[in-house]
Amino acid sequence: NSACYYQSDLDILQQFIDNSQDGENPPPYDLSPIELGEQVWGNGRLIQFVCSTSEKSTNLEFELSSEIPYEIGNLENLTELDLWGNQLRGNIPESIGNLKNLTVLKLSSNQLTGEIPNTISNLKKLRELSIGINGISGHIPNWIGNNTNLTHLFLYRTQLSGEIPESIGNLTKLEFLRLSGNNHFGEIPESIGNLTNLYQLWLSNNQLSGEIPESIGNLTNLYFLDLQINQLSGEIPESIQNMNNLDILRLNKNQLTGEISKSICVLNIERGDNFYFNLSNNYFCPPYPKCIKNYVSEQDIINCP
C-alpha cells in the first residue's frame, strides 16, 4: 500500500513472534509483524510499540513470552515501548539503553529477572519507567537520580532490596512514586521532601525503619501516602498537617509512638469526610484524642511501651 518499513525494525517484531511460540498463549506463528500489537511508524521507522494485556490496550488476544530480543536496542527512533502484562522472562537487555529517544518504558507484570540495567541511566528523555511485578533483584541504583525527566517511577512488588538512595530526591518532576512490596530497609531518605510535585507515594510493605522524615511535610500536592506494614518508629511528624490535599494516609502496622493529636487531628478536622486514615497496630498509648479513637486498635494498647 505504498508504505515502506525498515526491514531491521520488522525483523525485531518478527523475533517477538518467533520467541513466543513456545508460550501458553502465543501470537499466531504466521502473524505479519506489522500486525503485532499497536504500532506507530514515522519515516519508515518504528516510533511506538504497544503489545500489552493492559485494559488500556486493545491487544488482549495473546501474550508474548521468552526473552526480550537483544536487538531491541536497534529501534533507535522508538519513543514508547509498552510490554506490560506478558510472560516475558530473562534479563532486561543492556541494549535497551541505546533507545535514546524513549520516553515511556513499561515492562511490569512479566517474569523478568536480573538487576535493573545500568544503561537505563542513558535514557535522559524517559518520563515513565515501570518494571513492577517481576523478579527483578538487586537494589535501586544511585544513578536513578540522573533520570531527572521521570514523572512516573513504578518499581513495586519485585525482589529489590537495600536502602532507597538519597538521589531519589533529584527526581523533582516525579508525580507518582511506587516502591511498595519490596525488601527495602533503612530509613526513608530526607531528600524525599524534594519531590514537591508528587501526587502519590507508595512505600508500604517493606522493611523500612527509623523515623518518618520531617521533610515529608513539603509534599503539599500529595493526596495519597502509604507507609503501612514497615518498621517505622518515633512520632508522626507535625509537618504532615501541611498536606492540605491529602485524601488517604496509611500508617498502620508500624512501631509509631508519641503524640498524634497535633498532626493527624488537624487534617481530620480540616479535610473532614474527604480524609481517610489508618493508624492501627502501632505503639500509640491511650488516652486517644477524640478525632482518632476509632482509628487505633487493641493492638496499640498491647504494644504501648
Tab-separated table of C-alpha atoms in Angstrom:
chain	number	residue	atom	x	y	z
A	1	ASN	CA	0.000	0.000	0.000
A	2	SER	CA	2.839	2.353	-0.896
A	3	ALA	CA	4.218	2.111	2.672
A	4	CYS	CA	7.877	1.453	3.453
A	5	TYR	CA	9.273	-0.034	6.647
A	6	TYR	CA	12.846	-0.646	7.714
A	7	GLN	CA	13.466	-4.384	7.420
A	8	SER	CA	15.596	-4.339	10.583
A	9	ASP	CA	12.654	-2.969	12.601
A	10	LEU	CA	10.320	-5.582	11.147
A	11	ASP	CA	12.859	-8.295	11.974
A	12	ILE	CA	12.740	-7.380	15.667
A	13	LEU	CA	8.941	-7.603	15.690
A	14	GLN	CA	9.243	-10.975	13.981
A	15	GLN	CA	11.633	-12.087	16.734
A	16	PHE	CA	8.963	-11.343	19.339
A	17	ILE	CA	6.544	-13.556	17.405
A	18	ASP	CA	9.063	-16.374	16.921
A	19	ASN	CA	10.297	-16.306	20.524
A	20	SER	CA	6.744	-16.575	21.841
A	21	GLN	CA	5.731	-19.745	20.019
A	22	ASP	CA	6.569	-21.983	22.996
A	23	GLY	CA	4.389	-19.895	25.309
A	24	GLU	CA	0.945	-20.797	26.618
A	25	ASN	CA	-0.908	-18.223	24.533
A	26	PRO	CA	1.379	-17.162	21.668
A	27	PRO	CA	0.569	-14.873	18.774
A	28	PRO	CA	-0.250	-16.775	15.546
A	29	TYR	CA	3.003	-18.079	14.031
A	30	ASP	CA	2.038	-16.660	10.639
A	31	LEU	CA	1.069	-13.233	12.002
A	32	SER	CA	2.585	-10.441	9.941
A	33	PRO	CA	4.982	-8.427	12.126
A	34	ILE	CA	3.227	-5.247	11.043
A	35	GLU	CA	0.087	-6.563	12.788
A	36	LEU	CA	1.715	-7.327	16.164
A	37	GLY	CA	0.173	-5.166	18.874
A	38	GLU	CA	-0.289	-1.455	18.277
A	39	GLN	CA	2.338	0.355	16.259
A	40	VAL	CA	3.119	3.880	15.161
A	41	TRP	CA	5.635	4.392	12.368
A	42	GLY	CA	7.315	7.513	11.042
A	43	ASN	CA	9.604	7.787	8.025
A	44	GLY	CA	9.742	4.008	7.858
A	45	ARG	CA	10.932	3.594	11.486
A	46	LEU	CA	9.028	2.190	14.447
A	47	ILE	CA	8.190	5.021	16.872
A	48	GLN	CA	5.722	3.398	19.287
A	49	PHE	CA	5.178	-0.274	20.079
A	50	VAL	CA	2.458	-1.390	22.493
A	51	CYS	CA	1.875	-5.105	22.967
A	52	SER	CA	0.176	-5.198	26.330
A	53	THR	CA	-2.641	-7.005	28.110
A	54	SER	CA	-3.462	-3.810	29.970
A	55	GLU	CA	-7.079	-2.679	29.939
A	56	LYS	CA	-5.872	0.438	28.140
A	57	SER	CA	-4.689	-1.688	25.221
A	58	THR	CA	-6.830	-3.289	22.521
A	59	ASN	CA	-4.443	-6.249	22.334
A	60	LEU	CA	-5.928	-8.918	24.636
A	61	GLU	CA	-5.713	-11.966	22.372
A	62	PHE	CA	-2.256	-13.378	23.121
A	63	GLU	CA	0.865	-12.979	25.257
A	64	LEU	CA	4.500	-12.510	24.385
A	65	SER	CA	6.922	-14.858	26.094
A	66	SER	CA	10.592	-15.831	26.214
A	67	GLU	CA	13.278	-13.131	26.354
A	68	ILE	CA	13.194	-9.581	25.047
A	69	PRO	CA	15.358	-9.655	21.897
A	70	TYR	CA	18.749	-8.030	22.453
A	71	GLU	CA	18.289	-6.351	19.064
A	72	ILE	CA	15.577	-4.170	20.650
A	73	GLY	CA	18.362	-1.620	21.058
A	74	ASN	CA	18.396	-1.080	17.276
A	75	LEU	CA	14.974	0.608	17.352
A	76	GLU	CA	16.695	3.969	17.667
A	77	ASN	CA	13.568	6.020	16.824
A	78	LEU	CA	11.384	4.333	19.454
A	79	THR	CA	9.722	6.718	21.908
A	80	GLU	CA	7.294	4.310	23.628
A	81	LEU	CA	7.721	0.636	24.497
A	82	ASP	CA	4.839	-0.948	26.405
A	83	LEU	CA	5.076	-4.713	27.030
A	84	TRP	CA	3.030	-4.713	30.238
A	85	GLY	CA	1.338	-7.943	31.293
A	86	ASN	CA	3.001	-10.618	29.168
A	87	GLN	CA	5.102	-13.693	30.055
A	88	LEU	CA	8.490	-12.241	29.190
A	89	ARG	CA	11.393	-13.684	31.156
A	90	GLY	CA	15.148	-13.352	31.497
A	91	ASN	CA	17.083	-10.131	31.996
A	92	ILE	CA	16.177	-6.720	30.650
A	93	PRO	CA	18.755	-6.421	27.853
A	94	GLU	CA	21.532	-3.874	28.321
A	95	SER	CA	20.859	-2.726	24.756
A	96	ILE	CA	17.689	-1.000	25.970
A	97	GLY	CA	19.977	1.872	26.911
A	98	ASN	CA	20.508	2.593	23.194
A	99	LEU	CA	16.932	3.866	22.858
A	100	LYS	CA	17.902	7.482	23.498
A	101	ASN	CA	14.502	8.806	22.323
A	102	LEU	CA	12.482	6.616	24.693
A	103	THR	CA	10.027	8.481	26.921
A	104	VAL	CA	7.889	5.532	28.107
A	105	LEU	CA	9.194	2.094	29.157
A	106	LYS	CA	6.591	-0.278	30.614
A	107	LEU	CA	7.711	-3.820	31.419
A	108	SER	CA	5.600	-4.503	34.516
A	109	SER	CA	3.725	-7.721	35.222
A	110	ASN	CA	6.072	-10.142	33.463
A	111	GLN	CA	8.586	-12.731	34.710
A	112	LEU	CA	11.728	-10.683	34.213
A	113	THR	CA	14.729	-11.346	36.459
A	114	GLY	CA	18.210	-9.947	36.989
A	115	GLU	CA	19.012	-6.387	38.001
A	116	ILE	CA	17.973	-3.044	36.577
A	117	PRO	CA	20.486	-2.497	33.753
A	118	ASN	CA	22.797	0.466	34.296
A	119	THR	CA	22.267	1.538	30.696
A	120	ILE	CA	18.785	2.847	31.587
A	121	SER	CA	20.659	5.823	33.022
A	122	ASN	CA	21.331	6.796	29.378
A	123	LEU	CA	17.630	7.372	28.747
A	124	LYS	CA	17.572	11.068	29.608
A	125	LYS	CA	14.174	11.657	27.932
A	126	LEU	CA	12.465	8.915	29.947
A	127	ARG	CA	9.289	10.114	31.677
A	128	GLU	CA	7.783	6.791	32.753
A	129	LEU	CA	9.681	3.729	33.989
A	130	SER	CA	7.551	0.776	35.077
A	131	ILE	CA	9.092	-2.626	35.858
A	132	GLY	CA	6.949	-3.694	38.823
A	133	ILE	CA	5.548	-7.200	39.450
A	134	ASN	CA	8.654	-9.009	38.215
A	135	GLY	CA	11.513	-10.960	39.733
A	136	ILE	CA	13.901	-8.017	39.383
A	137	SER	CA	16.528	-8.120	42.144
A	138	GLY	CA	19.460	-6.031	43.337
A	139	HIS	CA	18.827	-2.512	44.570
A	140	ILE	CA	17.614	0.829	43.289
A	141	PRO	CA	20.797	2.214	41.704
A	142	ASN	CA	22.094	5.583	42.786
A	143	TRP	CA	22.148	6.727	39.161
A	144	ILE	CA	18.342	6.759	39.114
A	145	GLY	CA	18.667	10.358	40.280
A	146	ASN	CA	20.128	11.248	36.868
A	147	ASN	CA	16.879	10.434	35.045
A	148	THR	CA	15.515	13.822	36.004
A	149	ASN	CA	12.643	13.879	33.475
A	150	LEU	CA	10.851	10.990	35.191
A	151	THR	CA	7.277	11.728	36.245
A	152	HIS	CA	6.261	8.091	36.904
A	153	LEU	CA	8.532	5.564	38.645
A	154	PHE	CA	6.967	2.160	39.379
A	155	LEU	CA	9.337	-0.400	40.952
A	156	TYR	CA	6.800	-2.243	43.111
A	157	ARG	CA	6.364	-5.932	44.008
A	158	THR	CA	9.794	-7.086	42.879
A	159	GLN	CA	12.788	-8.580	44.708
A	160	LEU	CA	14.553	-5.230	45.103
A	161	SER	CA	16.290	-4.693	48.431
A	162	GLY	CA	18.727	-2.276	50.027
A	163	GLU	CA	18.269	1.340	51.028
A	164	ILE	CA	16.335	3.839	48.958
A	165	PRO	CA	19.071	6.155	47.644
A	166	GLU	CA	19.183	9.828	48.599
A	167	SER	CA	19.485	10.576	44.894
A	168	ILE	CA	15.764	9.828	44.552
A	169	GLY	CA	15.324	13.412	45.707
A	170	ASN	CA	16.778	14.648	42.400
A	171	LEU	CA	13.648	13.482	40.567
A	172	THR	CA	11.783	16.692	41.220
A	173	LYS	CA	9.352	16.149	38.317
A	174	LEU	CA	8.027	12.905	39.826
A	175	GLU	CA	4.258	12.759	40.217
A	176	PHE	CA	3.872	9.067	41.057
A	177	LEU	CA	6.414	7.014	43.031
A	178	ARG	CA	5.591	3.402	43.851
A	179	LEU	CA	8.231	1.293	45.633
A	180	SER	CA	5.895	-0.886	47.716
A	181	GLY	CA	6.098	-4.647	48.193
A	182	ASN	CA	9.887	-4.986	48.090
A	183	ASN	CA	12.617	-5.656	50.646
A	184	HIS	CA	13.844	-2.099	51.127
A	185	PHE	CA	15.352	-1.373	54.519
A	186	GLY	CA	16.936	1.575	56.252
A	187	GLU	CA	15.344	4.967	56.671
A	188	ILE	CA	13.167	6.956	54.310
A	189	PRO	CA	15.664	9.430	52.806
A	190	GLU	CA	15.309	13.033	53.914
A	191	SER	CA	15.536	14.019	50.247
A	192	ILE	CA	12.016	12.639	49.714
A	193	GLY	CA	10.867	16.115	50.708
A	194	ASN	CA	12.297	17.491	47.433
A	195	LEU	CA	9.600	15.715	45.413
A	196	THR	CA	7.112	18.541	45.711
A	197	ASN	CA	5.219	17.539	42.548
A	198	LEU	CA	4.280	14.117	43.934
A	199	TYR	CA	0.616	13.124	43.940
A	200	GLN	CA	1.079	9.542	45.149
A	201	LEU	CA	3.792	7.973	47.311
A	202	TRP	CA	3.739	4.208	47.937
A	203	LEU	CA	6.392	2.814	50.312
A	204	SER	CA	4.292	0.154	52.020
A	205	ASN	CA	5.168	-3.454	52.798
A	206	ASN	CA	8.929	-3.065	53.048
A	207	GLN	CA	11.324	-3.240	55.990
A	208	LEU	CA	11.809	0.497	56.385
A	209	SER	CA	12.840	1.652	59.854
A	210	GLY	CA	13.730	4.870	61.618
A	211	GLU	CA	11.511	7.926	61.813
A	212	ILE	CA	9.320	9.468	59.149
A	213	PRO	CA	11.378	12.468	57.996
A	214	GLU	CA	10.024	15.898	58.835
A	215	SER	CA	10.651	16.883	55.207
A	216	ILE	CA	7.683	14.765	54.141
A	217	GLY	CA	5.517	17.753	55.025
A	218	ASN	CA	6.925	19.533	51.957
A	219	LEU	CA	4.802	17.265	49.730
A	220	THR	CA	1.827	19.581	49.749
A	221	ASN	CA	0.447	18.243	46.446
A	222	LEU	CA	0.287	14.701	47.810
A	223	TYR	CA	-3.162	13.134	48.006
A	224	PHE	CA	-2.111	9.507	48.667
A	225	LEU	CA	0.530	8.452	51.211
A	226	ASP	CA	1.004	4.774	52.021
A	227	LEU	CA	3.669	3.837	54.602
A	228	GLN	CA	1.887	0.847	56.128
A	229	ILE	CA	3.487	-2.505	57.024
A	230	ASN	CA	7.009	-1.314	57.802
A	231	GLN	CA	9.081	-0.917	60.966
A	232	LEU	CA	8.874	2.852	61.219
A	233	SER	CA	9.218	4.269	64.725
A	234	GLY	CA	9.133	7.582	66.527
A	235	GLU	CA	6.381	10.147	66.334
A	236	ILE	CA	4.295	11.177	63.362
A	237	PRO	CA	5.958	14.424	62.213
A	238	GLU	CA	3.869	17.514	62.799
A	239	SER	CA	4.693	18.635	59.263
A	240	ILE	CA	2.109	16.158	57.949
A	241	GLN	CA	-0.538	18.734	58.821
A	242	ASN	CA	0.821	20.851	55.919
A	243	MET	CA	-0.537	18.289	53.427
A	244	ASN	CA	-3.803	20.049	52.749
A	245	ASN	CA	-4.570	17.884	49.705
A	246	LEU	CA	-4.087	14.545	51.460
A	247	ASP	CA	-7.044	12.183	50.956
A	248	ILE	CA	-5.572	8.858	52.108
A	249	LEU	CA	-2.946	8.258	54.810
A	250	ARG	CA	-1.931	4.717	55.751
A	251	LEU	CA	0.457	4.351	58.692
A	252	ASN	CA	-0.880	1.109	60.171
A	253	LYS	CA	1.331	-1.838	61.185
A	254	ASN	CA	4.449	0.087	62.162
A	255	GLN	CA	6.038	0.904	65.529
A	256	LEU	CA	4.982	4.533	65.761
A	257	THR	CA	4.544	6.153	69.178
A	258	GLY	CA	4.100	9.551	70.744
A	259	GLU	CA	1.716	12.458	70.386
A	260	ILE	CA	-0.537	12.354	67.352
A	261	SER	CA	-3.241	14.908	68.005
A	262	LYS	CA	-1.228	17.864	66.719
A	263	SER	CA	-0.739	16.397	63.252
A	264	ILE	CA	-3.493	13.963	62.343
A	265	CYS	CA	-6.300	15.781	64.132
A	266	VAL	CA	-5.582	18.995	62.255
A	267	LEU	CA	-6.009	17.173	58.945
A	268	ASN	CA	-9.046	15.282	60.177
A	269	ILE	CA	-10.775	18.495	61.157
A	270	GLU	CA	-9.801	20.432	58.010
A	271	ARG	CA	-10.437	17.653	55.476
A	272	GLY	CA	-13.470	16.137	57.144
A	273	ASP	CA	-15.071	13.273	55.227
A	274	ASN	CA	-12.504	13.656	52.413
A	275	PHE	CA	-9.726	12.372	54.655
A	276	TYR	CA	-9.244	8.644	55.292
A	277	PHE	CA	-6.508	7.432	57.611
A	278	ASN	CA	-5.458	4.219	59.319
A	279	LEU	CA	-3.164	4.281	62.352
A	280	SER	CA	-3.933	0.862	63.822
A	281	ASN	CA	-1.362	-1.679	65.031
A	282	ASN	CA	1.277	0.755	66.173
A	283	TYR	CA	2.532	1.644	69.674
A	284	PHE	CA	0.240	4.575	70.456
A	285	CYS	CA	-0.781	4.826	74.097
A	286	PRO	CA	-4.176	5.940	75.408
A	287	PRO	CA	-5.885	8.210	76.116
A	288	TYR	CA	-6.531	8.894	72.435
A	289	PRO	CA	-7.721	12.220	71.057
A	290	LYS	CA	-11.366	12.126	70.040
A	291	CYS	CA	-10.507	12.550	66.381
A	292	ILE	CA	-8.593	9.253	66.178
A	293	LYS	CA	-10.174	6.985	68.760
A	294	ASN	CA	-11.917	4.966	66.034
A	295	TYR	CA	-8.723	4.544	64.021
A	296	VAL	CA	-6.476	2.818	66.539
A	297	SER	CA	-6.719	-0.806	67.635
A	298	GLU	CA	-6.483	-3.029	70.657
A	299	GLN	CA	-3.034	-3.980	69.400
A	300	ASP	CA	-1.879	-0.418	70.092
A	301	ILE	CA	-2.784	-0.836	73.753
A	302	ILE	CA	-0.915	-4.149	73.860
A	303	ASN	CA	2.156	-2.647	72.184
A	304	CYS	CA	2.084	0.524	74.298
A	305	PRO	CA	5.553	0.811	75.913
